[in-house]
Coordinates of C-alpha atoms in Angstrom, one line a residue:
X172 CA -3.6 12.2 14.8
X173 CA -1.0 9.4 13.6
X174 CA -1.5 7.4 10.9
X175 CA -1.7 4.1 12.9
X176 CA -4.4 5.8 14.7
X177 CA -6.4 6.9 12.0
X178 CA -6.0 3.3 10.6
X179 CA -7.0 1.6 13.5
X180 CA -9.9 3.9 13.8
X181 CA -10.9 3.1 10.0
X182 CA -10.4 -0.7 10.7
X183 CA -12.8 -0.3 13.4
X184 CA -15.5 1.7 11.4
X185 CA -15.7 -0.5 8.6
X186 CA -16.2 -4.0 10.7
X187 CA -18.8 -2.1 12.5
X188 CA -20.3 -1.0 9.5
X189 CA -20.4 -4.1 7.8
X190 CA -21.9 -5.8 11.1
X191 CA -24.5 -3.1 10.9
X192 CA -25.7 -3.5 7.5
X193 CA -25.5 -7.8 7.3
X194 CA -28.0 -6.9 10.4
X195 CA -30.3 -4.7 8.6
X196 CA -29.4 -1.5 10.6
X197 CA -29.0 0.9 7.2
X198 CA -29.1 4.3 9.6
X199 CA -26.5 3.2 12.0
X200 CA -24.3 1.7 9.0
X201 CA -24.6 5.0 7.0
X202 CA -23.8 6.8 10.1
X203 CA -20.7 5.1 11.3
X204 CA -19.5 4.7 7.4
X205 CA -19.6 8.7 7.6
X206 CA -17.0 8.6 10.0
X207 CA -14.7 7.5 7.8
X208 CA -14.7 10.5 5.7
X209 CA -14.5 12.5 8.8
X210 CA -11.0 10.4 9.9
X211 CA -9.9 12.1 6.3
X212 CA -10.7 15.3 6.0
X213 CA -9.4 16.0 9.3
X214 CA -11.4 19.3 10.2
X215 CA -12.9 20.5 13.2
X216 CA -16.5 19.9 13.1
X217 CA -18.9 22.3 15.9
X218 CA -22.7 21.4 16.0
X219 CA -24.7 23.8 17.2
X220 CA -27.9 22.6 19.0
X221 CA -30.7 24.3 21.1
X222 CA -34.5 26.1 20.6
X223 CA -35.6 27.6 17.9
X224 CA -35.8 31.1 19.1
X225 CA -32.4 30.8 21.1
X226 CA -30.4 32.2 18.7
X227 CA -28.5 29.6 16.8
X228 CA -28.8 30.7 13.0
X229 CA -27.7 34.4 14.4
X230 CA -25.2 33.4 16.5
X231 CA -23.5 31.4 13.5
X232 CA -23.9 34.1 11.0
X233 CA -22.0 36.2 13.0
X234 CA -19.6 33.8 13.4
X235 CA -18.9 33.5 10.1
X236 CA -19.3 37.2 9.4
X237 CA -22.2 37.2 6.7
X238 CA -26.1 36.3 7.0
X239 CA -26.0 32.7 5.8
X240 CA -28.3 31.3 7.2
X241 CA -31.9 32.6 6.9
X242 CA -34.7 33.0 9.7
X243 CA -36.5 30.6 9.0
X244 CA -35.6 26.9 8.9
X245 CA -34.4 24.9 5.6
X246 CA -36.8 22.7 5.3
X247 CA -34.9 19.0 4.2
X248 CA -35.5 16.0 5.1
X249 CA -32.4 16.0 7.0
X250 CA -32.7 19.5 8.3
X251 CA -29.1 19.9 9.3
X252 CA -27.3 22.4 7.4
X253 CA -23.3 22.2 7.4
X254 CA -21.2 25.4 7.0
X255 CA -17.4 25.0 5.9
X256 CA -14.9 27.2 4.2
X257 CA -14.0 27.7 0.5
X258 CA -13.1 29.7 -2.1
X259 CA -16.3 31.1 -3.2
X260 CA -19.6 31.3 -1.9
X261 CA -22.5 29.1 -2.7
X262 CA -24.8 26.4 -1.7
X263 CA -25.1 22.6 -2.9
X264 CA -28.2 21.2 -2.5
X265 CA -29.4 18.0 -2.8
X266 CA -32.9 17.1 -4.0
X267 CA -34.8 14.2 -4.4
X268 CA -38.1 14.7 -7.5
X269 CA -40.2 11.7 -8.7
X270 CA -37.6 9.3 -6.8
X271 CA -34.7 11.3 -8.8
X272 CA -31.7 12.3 -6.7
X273 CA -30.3 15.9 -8.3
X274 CA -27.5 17.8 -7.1
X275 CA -27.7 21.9 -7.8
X276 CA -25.5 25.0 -6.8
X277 CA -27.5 27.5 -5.7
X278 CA -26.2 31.1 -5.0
X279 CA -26.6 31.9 -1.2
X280 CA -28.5 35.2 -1.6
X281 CA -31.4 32.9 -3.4
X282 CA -31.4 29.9 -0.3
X283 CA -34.5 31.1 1.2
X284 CA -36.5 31.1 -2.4
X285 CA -35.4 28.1 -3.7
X286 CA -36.3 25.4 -0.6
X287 CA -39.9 26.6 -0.7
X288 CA -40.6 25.4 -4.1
X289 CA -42.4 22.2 -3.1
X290 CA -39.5 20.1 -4.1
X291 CA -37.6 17.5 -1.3
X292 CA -34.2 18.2 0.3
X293 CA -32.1 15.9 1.5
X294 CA -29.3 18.1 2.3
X295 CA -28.1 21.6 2.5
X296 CA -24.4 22.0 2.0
X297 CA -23.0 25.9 2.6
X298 CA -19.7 27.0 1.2
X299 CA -18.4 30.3 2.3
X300 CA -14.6 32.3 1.8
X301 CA -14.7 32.3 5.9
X302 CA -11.2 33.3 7.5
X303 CA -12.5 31.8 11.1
X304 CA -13.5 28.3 8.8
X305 CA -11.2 28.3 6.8
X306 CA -10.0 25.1 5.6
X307 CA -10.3 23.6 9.1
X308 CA -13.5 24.4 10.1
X309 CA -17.3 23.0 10.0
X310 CA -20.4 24.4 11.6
X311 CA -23.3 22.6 11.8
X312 CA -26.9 24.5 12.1
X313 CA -29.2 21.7 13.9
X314 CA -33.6 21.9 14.1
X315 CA -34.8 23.6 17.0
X316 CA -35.0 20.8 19.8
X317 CA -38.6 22.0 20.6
X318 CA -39.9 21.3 17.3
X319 CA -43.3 19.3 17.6
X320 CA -41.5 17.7 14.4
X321 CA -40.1 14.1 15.5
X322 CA -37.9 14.2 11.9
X323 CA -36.2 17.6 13.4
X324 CA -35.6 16.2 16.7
X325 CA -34.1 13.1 15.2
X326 CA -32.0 15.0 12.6
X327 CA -30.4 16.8 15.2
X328 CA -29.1 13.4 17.3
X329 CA -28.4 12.1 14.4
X330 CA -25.6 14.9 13.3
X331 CA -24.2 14.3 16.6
X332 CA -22.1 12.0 15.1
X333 CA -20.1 13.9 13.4
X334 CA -19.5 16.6 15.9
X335 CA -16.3 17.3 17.8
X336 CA -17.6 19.5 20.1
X337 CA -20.9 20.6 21.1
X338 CA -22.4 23.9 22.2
X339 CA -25.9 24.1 23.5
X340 CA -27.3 27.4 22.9
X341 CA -30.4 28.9 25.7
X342 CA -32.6 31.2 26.0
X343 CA -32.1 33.1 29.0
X344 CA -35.2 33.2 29.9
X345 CA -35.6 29.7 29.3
X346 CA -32.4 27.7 30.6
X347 CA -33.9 25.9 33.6
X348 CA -36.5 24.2 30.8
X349 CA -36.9 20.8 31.6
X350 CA -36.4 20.1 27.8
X351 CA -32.6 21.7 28.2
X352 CA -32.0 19.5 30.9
X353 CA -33.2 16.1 29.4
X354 CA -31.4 16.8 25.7
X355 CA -28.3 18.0 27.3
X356 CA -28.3 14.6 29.1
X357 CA -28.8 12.6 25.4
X358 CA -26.2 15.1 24.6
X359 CA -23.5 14.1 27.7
X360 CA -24.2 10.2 26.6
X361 CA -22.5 10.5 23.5
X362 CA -19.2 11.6 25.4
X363 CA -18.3 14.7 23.4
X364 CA -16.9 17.5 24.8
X365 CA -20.3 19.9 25.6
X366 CA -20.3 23.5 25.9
X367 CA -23.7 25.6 27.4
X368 CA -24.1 29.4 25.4
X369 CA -26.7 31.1 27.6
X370 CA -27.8 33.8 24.8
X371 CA -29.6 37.3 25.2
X372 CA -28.3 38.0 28.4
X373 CA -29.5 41.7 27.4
X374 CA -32.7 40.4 29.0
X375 CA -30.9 40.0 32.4
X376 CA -32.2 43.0 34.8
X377 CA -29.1 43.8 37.5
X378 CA -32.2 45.5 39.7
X379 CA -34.0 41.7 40.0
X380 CA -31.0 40.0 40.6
X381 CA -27.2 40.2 40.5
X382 CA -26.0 38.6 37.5
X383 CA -23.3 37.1 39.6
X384 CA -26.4 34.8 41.5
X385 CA -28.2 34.1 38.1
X386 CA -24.9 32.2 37.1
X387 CA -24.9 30.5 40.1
X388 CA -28.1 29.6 39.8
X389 CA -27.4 28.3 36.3
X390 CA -24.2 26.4 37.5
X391 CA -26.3 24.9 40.5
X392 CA -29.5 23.7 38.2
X393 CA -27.0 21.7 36.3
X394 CA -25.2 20.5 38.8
X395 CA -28.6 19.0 40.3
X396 CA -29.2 17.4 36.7
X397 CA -25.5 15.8 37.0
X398 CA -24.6 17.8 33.9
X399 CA -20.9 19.1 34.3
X400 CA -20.0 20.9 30.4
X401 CA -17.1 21.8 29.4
X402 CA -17.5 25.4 30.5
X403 CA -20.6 28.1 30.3
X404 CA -20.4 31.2 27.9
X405 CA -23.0 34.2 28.3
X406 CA -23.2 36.2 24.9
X407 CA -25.5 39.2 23.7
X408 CA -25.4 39.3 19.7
X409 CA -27.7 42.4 20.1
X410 CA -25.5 44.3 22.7
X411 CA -21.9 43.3 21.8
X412 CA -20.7 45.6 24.6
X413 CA -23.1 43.9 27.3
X414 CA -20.6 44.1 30.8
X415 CA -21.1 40.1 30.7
X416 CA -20.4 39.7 27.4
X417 CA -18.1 36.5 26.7
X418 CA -17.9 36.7 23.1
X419 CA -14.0 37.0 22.8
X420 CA -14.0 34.1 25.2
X421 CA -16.2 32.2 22.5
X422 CA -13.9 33.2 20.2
X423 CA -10.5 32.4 21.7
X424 CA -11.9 28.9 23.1
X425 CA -13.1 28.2 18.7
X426 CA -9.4 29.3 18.6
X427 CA -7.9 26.5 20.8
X428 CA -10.5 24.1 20.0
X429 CA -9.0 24.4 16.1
X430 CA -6.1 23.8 17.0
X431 CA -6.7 20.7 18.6
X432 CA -8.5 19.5 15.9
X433 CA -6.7 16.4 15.2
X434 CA -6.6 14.5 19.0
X435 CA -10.4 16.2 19.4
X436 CA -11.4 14.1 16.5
X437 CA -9.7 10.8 17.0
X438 CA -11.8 11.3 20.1
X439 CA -14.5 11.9 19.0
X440 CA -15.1 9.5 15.7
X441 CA -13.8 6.8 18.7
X442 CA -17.0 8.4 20.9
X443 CA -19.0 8.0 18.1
X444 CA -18.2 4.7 17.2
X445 CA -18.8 3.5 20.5
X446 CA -22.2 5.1 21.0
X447 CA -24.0 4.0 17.3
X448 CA -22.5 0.3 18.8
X449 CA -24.3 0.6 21.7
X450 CA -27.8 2.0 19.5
X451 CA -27.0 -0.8 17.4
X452 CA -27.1 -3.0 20.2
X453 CA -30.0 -2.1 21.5
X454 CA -31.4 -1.9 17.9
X455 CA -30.9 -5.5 18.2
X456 CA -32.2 -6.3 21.6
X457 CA -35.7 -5.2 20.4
X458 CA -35.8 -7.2 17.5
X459 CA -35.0 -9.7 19.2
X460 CA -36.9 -9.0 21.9
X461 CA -40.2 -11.2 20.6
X462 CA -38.0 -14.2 20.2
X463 CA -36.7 -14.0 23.6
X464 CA -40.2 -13.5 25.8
X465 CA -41.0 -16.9 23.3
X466 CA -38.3 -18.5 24.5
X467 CA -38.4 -17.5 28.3
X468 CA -42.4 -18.4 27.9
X469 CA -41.1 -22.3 26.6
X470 CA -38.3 -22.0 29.0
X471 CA -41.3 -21.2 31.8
X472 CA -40.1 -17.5 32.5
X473 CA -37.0 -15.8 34.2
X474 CA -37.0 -17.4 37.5
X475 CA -38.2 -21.1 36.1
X476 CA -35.3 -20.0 33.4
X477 CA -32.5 -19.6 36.3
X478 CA -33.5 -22.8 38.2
X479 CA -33.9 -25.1 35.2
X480 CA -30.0 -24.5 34.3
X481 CA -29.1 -24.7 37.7
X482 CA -31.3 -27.8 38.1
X483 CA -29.7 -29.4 35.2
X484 CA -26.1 -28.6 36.3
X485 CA -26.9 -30.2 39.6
X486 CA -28.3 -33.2 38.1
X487 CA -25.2 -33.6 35.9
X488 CA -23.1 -33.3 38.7
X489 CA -24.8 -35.8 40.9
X490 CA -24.3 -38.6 37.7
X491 CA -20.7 -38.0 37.8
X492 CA -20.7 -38.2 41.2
X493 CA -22.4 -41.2 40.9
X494 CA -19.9 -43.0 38.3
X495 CA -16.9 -41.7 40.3
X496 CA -18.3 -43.2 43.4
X497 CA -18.9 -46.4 41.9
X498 CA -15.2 -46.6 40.9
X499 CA -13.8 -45.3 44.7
X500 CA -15.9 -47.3 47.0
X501 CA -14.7 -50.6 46.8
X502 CA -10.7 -50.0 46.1
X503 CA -11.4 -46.9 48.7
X504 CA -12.7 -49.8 51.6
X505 CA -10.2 -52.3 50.4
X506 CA -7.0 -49.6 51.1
X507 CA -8.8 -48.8 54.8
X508 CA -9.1 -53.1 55.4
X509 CA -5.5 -53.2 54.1
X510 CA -4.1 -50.1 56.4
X511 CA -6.4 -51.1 59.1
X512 CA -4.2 -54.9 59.2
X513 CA -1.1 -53.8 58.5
X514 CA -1.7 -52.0 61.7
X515 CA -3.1 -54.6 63.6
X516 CA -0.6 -55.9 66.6
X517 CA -1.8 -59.5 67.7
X518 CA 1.4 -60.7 69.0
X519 CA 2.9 -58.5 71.6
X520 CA 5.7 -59.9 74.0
X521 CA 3.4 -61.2 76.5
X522 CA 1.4 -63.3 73.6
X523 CA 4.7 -64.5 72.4
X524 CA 5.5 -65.7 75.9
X525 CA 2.7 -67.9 76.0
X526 CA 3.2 -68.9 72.4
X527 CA 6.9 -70.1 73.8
X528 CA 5.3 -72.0 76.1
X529 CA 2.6 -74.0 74.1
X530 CA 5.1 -75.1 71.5
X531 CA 7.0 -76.5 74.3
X532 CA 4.2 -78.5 75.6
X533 CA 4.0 -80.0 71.9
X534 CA 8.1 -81.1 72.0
X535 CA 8.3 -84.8 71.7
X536 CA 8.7 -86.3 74.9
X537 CA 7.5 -83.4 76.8
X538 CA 6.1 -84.6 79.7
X539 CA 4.8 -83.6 83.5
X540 CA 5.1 -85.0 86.9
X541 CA 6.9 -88.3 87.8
X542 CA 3.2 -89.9 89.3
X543 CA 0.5 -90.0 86.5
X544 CA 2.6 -88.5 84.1
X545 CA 0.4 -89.0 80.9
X546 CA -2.5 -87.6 82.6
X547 CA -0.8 -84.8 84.2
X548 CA 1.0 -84.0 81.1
X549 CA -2.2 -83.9 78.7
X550 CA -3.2 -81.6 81.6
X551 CA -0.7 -79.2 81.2
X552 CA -0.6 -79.4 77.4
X553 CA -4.4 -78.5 77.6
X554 CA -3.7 -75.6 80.3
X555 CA -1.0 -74.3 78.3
X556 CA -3.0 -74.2 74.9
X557 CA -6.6 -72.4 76.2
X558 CA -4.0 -69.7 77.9
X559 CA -2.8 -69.0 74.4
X560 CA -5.8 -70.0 72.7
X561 CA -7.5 -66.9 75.4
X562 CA -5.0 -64.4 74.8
X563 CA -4.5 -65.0 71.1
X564 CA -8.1 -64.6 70.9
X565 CA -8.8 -61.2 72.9
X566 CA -6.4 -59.3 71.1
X567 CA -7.7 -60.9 67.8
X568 CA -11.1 -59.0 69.1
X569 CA -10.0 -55.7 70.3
X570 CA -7.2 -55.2 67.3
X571 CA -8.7 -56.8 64.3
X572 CA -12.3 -58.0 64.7
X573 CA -14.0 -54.4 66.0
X574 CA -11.9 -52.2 64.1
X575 CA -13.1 -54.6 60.6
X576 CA -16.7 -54.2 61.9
X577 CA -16.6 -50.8 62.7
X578 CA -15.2 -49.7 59.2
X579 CA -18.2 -52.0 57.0
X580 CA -20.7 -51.0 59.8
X581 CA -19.9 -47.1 58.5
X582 CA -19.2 -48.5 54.7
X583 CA -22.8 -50.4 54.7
X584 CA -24.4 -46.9 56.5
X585 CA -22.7 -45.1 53.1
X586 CA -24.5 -47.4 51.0
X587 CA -27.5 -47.7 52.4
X588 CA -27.1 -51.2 53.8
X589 CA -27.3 -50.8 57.2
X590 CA -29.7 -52.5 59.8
X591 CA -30.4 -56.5 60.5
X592 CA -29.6 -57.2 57.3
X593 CA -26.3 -55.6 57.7
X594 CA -25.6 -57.7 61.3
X595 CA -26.3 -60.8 59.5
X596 CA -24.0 -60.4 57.3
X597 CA -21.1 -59.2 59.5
X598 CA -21.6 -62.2 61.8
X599 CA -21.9 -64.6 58.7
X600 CA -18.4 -63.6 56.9
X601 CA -16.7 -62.6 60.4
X602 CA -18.0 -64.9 63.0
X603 CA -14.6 -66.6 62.7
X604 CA -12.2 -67.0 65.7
X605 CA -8.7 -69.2 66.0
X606 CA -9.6 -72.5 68.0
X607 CA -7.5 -75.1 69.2
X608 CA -7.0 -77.2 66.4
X609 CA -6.1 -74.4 64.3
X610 CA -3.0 -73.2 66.5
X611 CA -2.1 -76.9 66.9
X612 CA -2.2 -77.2 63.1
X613 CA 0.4 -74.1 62.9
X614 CA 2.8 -76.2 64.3
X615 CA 5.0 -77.9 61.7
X616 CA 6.2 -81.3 62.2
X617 CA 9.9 -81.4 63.4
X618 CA 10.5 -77.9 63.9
X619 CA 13.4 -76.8 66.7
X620 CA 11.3 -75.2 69.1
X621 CA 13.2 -72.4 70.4
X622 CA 13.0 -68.5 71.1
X623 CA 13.6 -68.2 66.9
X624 CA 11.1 -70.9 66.2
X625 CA 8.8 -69.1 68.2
X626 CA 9.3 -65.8 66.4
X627 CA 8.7 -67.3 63.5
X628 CA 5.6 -68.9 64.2
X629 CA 4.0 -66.2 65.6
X630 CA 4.9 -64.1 62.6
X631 CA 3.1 -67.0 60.7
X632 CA 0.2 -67.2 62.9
X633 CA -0.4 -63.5 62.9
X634 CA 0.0 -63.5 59.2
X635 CA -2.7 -66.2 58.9
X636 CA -5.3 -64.5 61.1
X637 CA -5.1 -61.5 59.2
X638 CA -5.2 -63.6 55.6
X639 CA -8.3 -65.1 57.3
X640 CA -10.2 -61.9 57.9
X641 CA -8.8 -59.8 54.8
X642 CA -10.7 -62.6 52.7
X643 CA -14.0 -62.7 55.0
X644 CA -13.8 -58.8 54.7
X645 CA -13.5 -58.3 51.3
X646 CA -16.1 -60.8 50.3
X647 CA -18.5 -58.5 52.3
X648 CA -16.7 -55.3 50.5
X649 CA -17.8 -56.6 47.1
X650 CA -21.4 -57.6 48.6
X651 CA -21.5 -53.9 49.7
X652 CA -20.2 -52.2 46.8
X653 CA -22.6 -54.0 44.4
X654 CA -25.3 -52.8 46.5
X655 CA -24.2 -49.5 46.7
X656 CA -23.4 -49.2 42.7
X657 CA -27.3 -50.9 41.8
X658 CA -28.1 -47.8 44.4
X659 CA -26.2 -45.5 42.2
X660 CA -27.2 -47.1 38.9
X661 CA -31.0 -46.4 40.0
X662 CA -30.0 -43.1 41.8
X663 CA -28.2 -41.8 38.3
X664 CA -31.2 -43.6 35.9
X665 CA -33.2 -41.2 37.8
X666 CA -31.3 -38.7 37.3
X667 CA -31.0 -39.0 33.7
X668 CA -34.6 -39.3 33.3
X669 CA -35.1 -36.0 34.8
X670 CA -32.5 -34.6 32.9
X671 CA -33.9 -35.7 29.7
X672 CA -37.6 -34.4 30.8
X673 CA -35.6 -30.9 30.6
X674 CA -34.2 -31.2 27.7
X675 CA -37.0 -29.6 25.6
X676 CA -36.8 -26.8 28.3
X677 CA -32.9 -26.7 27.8
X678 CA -33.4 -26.4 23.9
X679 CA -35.2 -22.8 25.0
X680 CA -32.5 -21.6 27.1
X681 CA -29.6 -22.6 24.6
X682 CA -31.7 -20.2 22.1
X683 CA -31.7 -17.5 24.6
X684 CA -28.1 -18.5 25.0
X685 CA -27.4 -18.1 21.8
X686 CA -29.3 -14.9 21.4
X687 CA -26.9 -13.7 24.0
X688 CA -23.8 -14.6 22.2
X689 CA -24.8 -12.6 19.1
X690 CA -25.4 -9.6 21.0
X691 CA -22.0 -10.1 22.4
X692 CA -20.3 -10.9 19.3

């Protein structure tokens, strides 16, 4: 394990710590504080979990070649009893008398007396001049998982913890026990590496069954349960030469295991710390638990709670859609009016023919016919004007006149001002056509006519009857867009005042929100 690693790791462990106590959460502070020792002392650490009468406190004492441990359980508070290497043998135990903590070395041989003399014991701490401990090497004796004692059951998750690796130790008789199956699930959630020791295999009869279809029986009940461990050793502490014994395996695989001490715990103080988070977290979602169902209740429950901040996004979105309108619908219809013109062709050849024409009629001294020439030549200059006067006016209509319409007819529809009203209006500010004594007008006094003077007063006139219906148009434009924005005003008022009835609602669902955010954090 590097040192960047191990500080990392201790940077982590202490943050979470500290959340964990400012929260109130002593156990899981004390807990992932522990780990930090663990990061130091860099030694393998093995728990040993399982029943009570599956072997456990044998199977270790051979392991560390004397009887250490006695038959019956220690009886702390704690009841986990650690087993590490040393010089000399002994045990420290901790007490706790009239709320007076006391530490004590007690020789090994006297264990079993001592922790039935009433007193209370926190821990029980076993030194012994191992060679398979050594200096790199703890083993941790857990309660018996079938305890009717909650305290033992809880002692044992809690020295998970501290544990590198895992191994599980059955019954043979007893390995397809529901109770093996559901603690060697708690046991695969904490992400350590978990080994299965089906013990007393001497009880196995080759005439019932062939041991090779027990152990795939064995392999196939966990497999059901989704339980995939690190491997499956079969041992018989009272036959060692059993044909199925696996106790070398055992031995070799504690073997490897220390020698992969460091990465294994990196690994496994990371598994740790990950796993108290996630109690911690949930630590936190019952207490707060109360405060949220108070909340959704004000709020008006999960569903009501999902539609109210939807609700109230909507409604927020519809104001600003509301202001933005009121700021694009009139400059929005005055860029269409002012496209719509520009494209507007009123004075095609064949106009301008015409056009040629009537300004000639209006040349001084123009006149018709030799016989009755004033009244034939007031004739003409009469003809002459309605066939401009016609023409001008028809393409007036088709290229200006329906295409203005037509755009505030689908403006006023936007805003809601559609109908009689609307028709009023449009023949009001566009009921406006060119007549006669507006082209005569055009004509300036003492202009050249000519091709060019024609050109230029048709550019003129064209000019004009567009300058005519821009102005008409737009003073309909405003009308409509001051309609459409006292629309929006109420539409948005509305709005609003629904949007301040769910405020109080709101005020729950920021809470909850915030509730959120703390779990997060």
């Amino acid at each position: 394990m590097t040192q960047v690693t191990v500080q990392s790791l201790a940077g982590a462990i202490t943050e979470a710590a500290g959340a964990m106590s400012a929260a109130g959460d002593a156990i899981q502070a004390r807990q992932t504080q522990e780990l930090n020792s663990k990061l130091t002392e860099g030694r393998l650490t093995v728990a040993f979990c399982g029943h009570f009468s599956a072997g456990k406190s044998t199977l270790i004492n051979r392991l560390c070649g004397a009887k250490l441990l006695p038959s019956s359980p220690i009886p702390t508070s704690a009841n986990v009893v650690s087993i590490r290497g040393g010089d000399r043998a002994y045990a420290a135990v901790e007490t706790i008398k009239d709320g007076v903590p006391s530490k004590a070395e007690v020789p090994i041989g006297e264990l079993d007396r001592y922790c039935v003399d009433g007193e209370t014991f926190t821990s029980v701490s076993i030194v012994y001049p191992s060679e398979r401990l050594g200096e790199h090497t703890v083993l941790l004796d857990t309660p018996g998982i079938d305890s009717t004692d909650d305290a033992h059951r809880m002692a044992t998750e809690s020295a998970l913890h501290l544990a590198d690796v895992v191994f599980y130790v059955m019954d043979y008789n007893h390995v397809q026990s529901e109770i093996n199956f559901s603690f060697a699930k708690q046991l695969k959630d904490w992400g350590k590496p978990l080994y299965f020791i089906v013990n007393q295999i001497d009880k196995h009869r080759e005439r019932e069954l062939s041991f090779a279809s027990y152990r795939q029986s064995v392999e196939e009940a966990f497999h059901a349960w989704h339980l995939e461990p690190a491997g499956i050793l079969y041992l018989s502490l009272r036959e060692p030469d059993h044909p199925y014994q696996e106790w070398d395996v055992l031995l070799n695989l504690l073997t490897r295991l220390q020698s992969l001490r460091g990465p294994l715990c990196a690994y496994s103080v990371d598994a740790s710390l990950r796993h108290l988070a996630a109690r911690h977290l949930k630590r936190l979602e019952r207490q707060a638990e109360p405060e949220r169902e108070r909340l959704l209740a004000e709020a008006g429950g999960e569903e009501a709670a999902a539609r109210l901040g939807g609700e109230m996004d909507r409604l927020q979105a519809d104001i600003r859609v509301i202001e933005a309108e009121k700021e694009t619908y009139r400059a929005g219809l005055r860029k269409e009016l002012q496209s719509l013109l520009d494209n507007a062709n009123i004075t095609p050849a064949n106009l301008r023919d015409l056009a040629q024409s009537f300004l000639e009629s209006r040349k001084p001294g123009f006149k018709a016919g030799l016989l009755f020439a004033a009244a034939k030549t007031a004739a003409e200059q009469e003809r002459r004007l309605r066939a401009f006067l016609e023409e001008l006016n028809g393409l007036v209509s088709a290229s200006i006149d329906w295409h203005v319409k037509d755009l505030l007819r689908s403006a006023a529809e936007q805003a809601g001002f559609a109908g009689a009203r609307l028709e009023e209006e449009l023949a009001r500010a566009l009921g406006w056509q060119p007549d006669a004594d507006w082209l005569i007008g055009r004509v300036k006094a003492g202009a050249v006519i000519g091709n060019e003077y024609t050109m230029t007063y048709c550019r003129d006139l064209a000019a004009d009857v567009k300058s005519v219906y821009r102005q008409r148009a737009l003073a309909l434009i405003d009308e409509l867009a001051d309609h459409k924005a006292a629309a929006g005003d109420a539409a948005a008022a509305e709005a609003q005042a629904r949007l301040a009835a769910l405020r109080s609602q709101a005020g729950a669902l920021e809470a909850l929100a915030a509730l959120a955010k703390r779990a997060a954090e």
